[in-house]
Amino acid sequence: MIIIRRGTIGDAPALAEFGARAFADTFAEDNTPENMTAYLAATFSAEKQARELSDPGILFFIAELDGVIAGSVKLVEGGAP
């Protein structure tokens, strides 16, 4: 059964791992290994995810299947970055 829930600060490590894996699976073929490594480290660290999960202007929803993250969405209040 899939459960959808709001992300919490405790999800930071798993969300960072999931996000990095999903991004790499999608875009690795179109980038150099060096660029991928640099981008993943800057974008999907557990520390960055924790900051975003703590930000009141950012809302995460996580889909879990049998307790494992199967998808996520990040909603950001305000204009596009």
Short mmCIF file of N, CA and C in Angstrom, two decimals:
data_model
loop_
_atom_site.label_atom_id
_atom_site.label_comp_id
_atom_site.label_asym_id
_atom_site.label_seq_id
_atom_site.Cartn_x
_atom_site.Cartn_y
_atom_site.Cartn_z
N MET A 1 0.83 -1.17 0.00
CA MET A 1 0.00 0.00 0.00
C MET A 1 0.89 1.25 0.00
N ILE A 2 0.54 2.21 -0.83
CA ILE A 2 1.29 3.47 -0.88
C ILE A 2 0.70 4.43 0.14
N ILE A 3 1.59 5.04 0.90
CA ILE A 3 1.20 6.06 1.88
C ILE A 3 1.83 7.37 1.46
N ILE A 4 1.04 8.43 1.46
CA ILE A 4 1.57 9.77 1.18
C ILE A 4 1.48 10.57 2.47
N ARG A 5 2.61 11.17 2.83
CA ARG A 5 2.67 11.92 4.08
C ARG A 5 3.56 13.14 3.91
N ARG A 6 3.44 14.04 4.85
CA ARG A 6 4.28 15.23 4.84
C ARG A 6 5.68 14.85 5.32
N GLY A 7 6.69 15.41 4.66
CA GLY A 7 8.08 15.16 5.06
C GLY A 7 8.42 15.86 6.36
N THR A 8 9.30 15.25 7.13
CA THR A 8 9.77 15.81 8.39
C THR A 8 11.29 15.88 8.38
N ILE A 9 11.84 16.60 9.34
CA ILE A 9 13.30 16.74 9.44
C ILE A 9 13.99 15.38 9.52
N GLY A 10 13.34 14.41 10.09
CA GLY A 10 13.91 13.07 10.18
C GLY A 10 14.05 12.37 8.84
N ASP A 11 13.38 12.88 7.82
CA ASP A 11 13.45 12.30 6.48
C ASP A 11 14.66 12.79 5.68
N ALA A 12 15.41 13.76 6.21
CA ALA A 12 16.48 14.39 5.43
C ALA A 12 17.46 13.38 4.82
N PRO A 13 18.03 12.45 5.58
CA PRO A 13 18.99 11.52 4.96
C PRO A 13 18.37 10.66 3.85
N ALA A 14 17.20 10.10 4.11
CA ALA A 14 16.56 9.24 3.11
C ALA A 14 16.11 10.04 1.90
N LEU A 15 15.64 11.26 2.12
CA LEU A 15 15.21 12.11 1.02
C LEU A 15 16.40 12.53 0.16
N ALA A 16 17.53 12.81 0.80
CA ALA A 16 18.75 13.15 0.05
C ALA A 16 19.19 11.98 -0.81
N GLU A 17 19.18 10.79 -0.24
CA GLU A 17 19.59 9.59 -0.99
C GLU A 17 18.63 9.32 -2.15
N PHE A 18 17.33 9.40 -1.88
CA PHE A 18 16.33 9.16 -2.92
C PHE A 18 16.47 10.19 -4.05
N GLY A 19 16.57 11.47 -3.68
CA GLY A 19 16.67 12.52 -4.68
C GLY A 19 17.90 12.38 -5.55
N ALA A 20 19.03 12.08 -4.93
CA ALA A 20 20.28 11.91 -5.68
C ALA A 20 20.19 10.73 -6.63
N ARG A 21 19.62 9.63 -6.16
CA ARG A 21 19.49 8.44 -7.01
C ARG A 21 18.54 8.71 -8.18
N ALA A 22 17.41 9.35 -7.91
CA ALA A 22 16.44 9.64 -8.98
C ALA A 22 17.03 10.60 -10.01
N PHE A 23 17.74 11.63 -9.54
CA PHE A 23 18.35 12.59 -10.46
C PHE A 23 19.42 11.91 -11.31
N ALA A 24 20.27 11.12 -10.66
CA ALA A 24 21.34 10.43 -11.39
C ALA A 24 20.77 9.45 -12.41
N ASP A 25 19.74 8.72 -12.02
CA ASP A 25 19.12 7.77 -12.95
C ASP A 25 18.56 8.48 -14.18
N THR A 26 18.08 9.69 -13.98
CA THR A 26 17.45 10.45 -15.07
C THR A 26 18.46 11.17 -15.94
N PHE A 27 19.51 11.76 -15.34
CA PHE A 27 20.37 12.69 -16.08
C PHE A 27 21.83 12.27 -16.23
N ALA A 28 22.24 11.14 -15.70
CA ALA A 28 23.66 10.75 -15.74
C ALA A 28 24.18 10.60 -17.17
N GLU A 29 23.38 10.09 -18.07
CA GLU A 29 23.83 9.88 -19.44
C GLU A 29 24.16 11.18 -20.16
N ASP A 30 23.56 12.28 -19.72
CA ASP A 30 23.73 13.56 -20.40
C ASP A 30 24.78 14.45 -19.75
N ASN A 31 25.50 13.94 -18.75
CA ASN A 31 26.47 14.73 -18.00
C ASN A 31 27.75 13.94 -17.78
N THR A 32 28.82 14.66 -17.53
CA THR A 32 30.07 13.98 -17.19
C THR A 32 29.98 13.47 -15.76
N PRO A 33 30.72 12.43 -15.44
CA PRO A 33 30.72 11.93 -14.07
C PRO A 33 31.14 13.02 -13.06
N GLU A 34 32.10 13.86 -13.45
CA GLU A 34 32.56 14.92 -12.55
C GLU A 34 31.44 15.93 -12.28
N ASN A 35 30.72 16.33 -13.33
CA ASN A 35 29.62 17.27 -13.14
C ASN A 35 28.50 16.66 -12.30
N MET A 36 28.20 15.40 -12.53
CA MET A 36 27.16 14.74 -11.75
C MET A 36 27.55 14.68 -10.28
N THR A 37 28.78 14.30 -10.01
CA THR A 37 29.23 14.20 -8.62
C THR A 37 29.13 15.54 -7.92
N ALA A 38 29.58 16.60 -8.58
CA ALA A 38 29.54 17.94 -7.99
C ALA A 38 28.10 18.40 -7.75
N TYR A 39 27.23 18.19 -8.74
CA TYR A 39 25.85 18.63 -8.60
C TYR A 39 25.12 17.85 -7.51
N LEU A 40 25.30 16.55 -7.48
CA LEU A 40 24.62 15.74 -6.48
C LEU A 40 25.08 16.11 -5.07
N ALA A 41 26.37 16.35 -4.90
CA ALA A 41 26.88 16.73 -3.58
C ALA A 41 26.32 18.07 -3.12
N ALA A 42 26.18 19.01 -4.05
CA ALA A 42 25.69 20.35 -3.69
C ALA A 42 24.18 20.39 -3.50
N THR A 43 23.47 19.53 -4.21
CA THR A 43 22.02 19.62 -4.24
C THR A 43 21.32 18.64 -3.32
N PHE A 44 21.89 17.48 -3.11
CA PHE A 44 21.18 16.43 -2.39
C PHE A 44 21.88 15.98 -1.10
N SER A 45 22.55 16.89 -0.44
CA SER A 45 23.15 16.51 0.84
C SER A 45 22.05 16.44 1.90
N ALA A 46 22.26 15.63 2.91
CA ALA A 46 21.29 15.52 4.01
C ALA A 46 21.15 16.87 4.71
N GLU A 47 22.23 17.62 4.81
CA GLU A 47 22.18 18.93 5.47
C GLU A 47 21.29 19.90 4.70
N LYS A 48 21.41 19.91 3.38
CA LYS A 48 20.56 20.80 2.57
C LYS A 48 19.11 20.36 2.67
N GLN A 49 18.87 19.07 2.62
CA GLN A 49 17.50 18.59 2.74
C GLN A 49 16.92 18.97 4.10
N ALA A 50 17.72 18.89 5.16
CA ALA A 50 17.25 19.27 6.49
C ALA A 50 16.89 20.75 6.54
N ARG A 51 17.71 21.60 5.93
CA ARG A 51 17.40 23.03 5.89
C ARG A 51 16.08 23.28 5.16
N GLU A 52 15.90 22.61 4.04
CA GLU A 52 14.68 22.80 3.27
C GLU A 52 13.46 22.24 4.02
N LEU A 53 13.61 21.12 4.68
CA LEU A 53 12.51 20.55 5.45
C LEU A 53 12.14 21.44 6.64
N SER A 54 13.08 22.23 7.13
CA SER A 54 12.83 23.14 8.25
C SER A 54 12.28 24.49 7.82
N ASP A 55 12.34 24.77 6.53
CA ASP A 55 11.89 26.07 6.00
C ASP A 55 10.37 26.11 5.93
N PRO A 56 9.73 27.08 6.60
CA PRO A 56 8.26 27.14 6.58
C PRO A 56 7.69 27.46 5.19
N GLY A 57 8.49 27.94 4.26
CA GLY A 57 8.03 28.24 2.91
C GLY A 57 8.19 27.07 1.94
N ILE A 58 8.66 25.94 2.44
CA ILE A 58 8.85 24.74 1.61
C ILE A 58 8.09 23.59 2.24
N LEU A 59 7.34 22.88 1.43
CA LEU A 59 6.55 21.75 1.90
C LEU A 59 6.91 20.52 1.07
N PHE A 60 7.26 19.44 1.75
CA PHE A 60 7.57 18.17 1.08
C PHE A 60 6.45 17.17 1.36
N PHE A 61 6.09 16.43 0.34
CA PHE A 61 5.24 15.26 0.52
C PHE A 61 6.04 14.06 0.02
N ILE A 62 5.95 12.97 0.76
CA ILE A 62 6.70 11.76 0.46
C ILE A 62 5.72 10.61 0.27
N ALA A 63 5.91 9.87 -0.82
CA ALA A 63 5.14 8.66 -1.06
C ALA A 63 6.02 7.48 -0.65
N GLU A 64 5.46 6.61 0.18
CA GLU A 64 6.20 5.43 0.65
C GLU A 64 5.46 4.17 0.24
N LEU A 65 6.23 3.18 -0.13
CA LEU A 65 5.71 1.86 -0.42
C LEU A 65 6.45 0.89 0.49
N ASP A 66 5.73 0.27 1.38
CA ASP A 66 6.32 -0.66 2.36
C ASP A 66 7.45 0.01 3.14
N GLY A 67 7.26 1.29 3.52
CA GLY A 67 8.23 1.99 4.35
C GLY A 67 9.43 2.54 3.61
N VAL A 68 9.46 2.43 2.28
CA VAL A 68 10.57 2.91 1.47
C VAL A 68 10.07 4.04 0.58
N ILE A 69 10.85 5.13 0.48
CA ILE A 69 10.44 6.24 -0.36
C ILE A 69 10.33 5.80 -1.81
N ALA A 70 9.15 6.06 -2.39
CA ALA A 70 8.91 5.71 -3.79
C ALA A 70 8.74 6.97 -4.64
N GLY A 71 8.58 8.12 -4.01
CA GLY A 71 8.43 9.37 -4.74
C GLY A 71 8.35 10.53 -3.76
N SER A 72 8.59 11.71 -4.27
CA SER A 72 8.49 12.90 -3.42
C SER A 72 8.16 14.10 -4.28
N VAL A 73 7.62 15.12 -3.63
CA VAL A 73 7.36 16.38 -4.29
C VAL A 73 7.72 17.50 -3.31
N LYS A 74 8.32 18.55 -3.85
CA LYS A 74 8.69 19.71 -3.05
C LYS A 74 7.91 20.90 -3.59
N LEU A 75 7.14 21.55 -2.72
CA LEU A 75 6.38 22.74 -3.09
C LEU A 75 7.03 23.94 -2.40
N VAL A 76 7.31 24.97 -3.18
CA VAL A 76 7.98 26.15 -2.66
C VAL A 76 7.05 27.35 -2.80
N GLU A 77 6.83 28.04 -1.68
CA GLU A 77 5.98 29.22 -1.68
C GLU A 77 6.68 30.37 -2.38
N GLY A 78 5.94 31.14 -3.16
CA GLY A 78 6.51 32.30 -3.82
C GLY A 78 6.78 32.04 -5.29
N GLY A 79 7.51 32.98 -5.90
CA GLY A 79 7.82 32.89 -7.31
C GLY A 79 8.87 31.85 -7.62
N ALA A 80 9.01 31.59 -8.89
CA ALA A 80 10.02 30.62 -9.35
C ALA A 80 11.41 31.13 -9.06
N PRO A 81 12.31 30.23 -8.67
CA PRO A 81 13.69 30.69 -8.39
C PRO A 81 14.41 31.14 -9.65
#
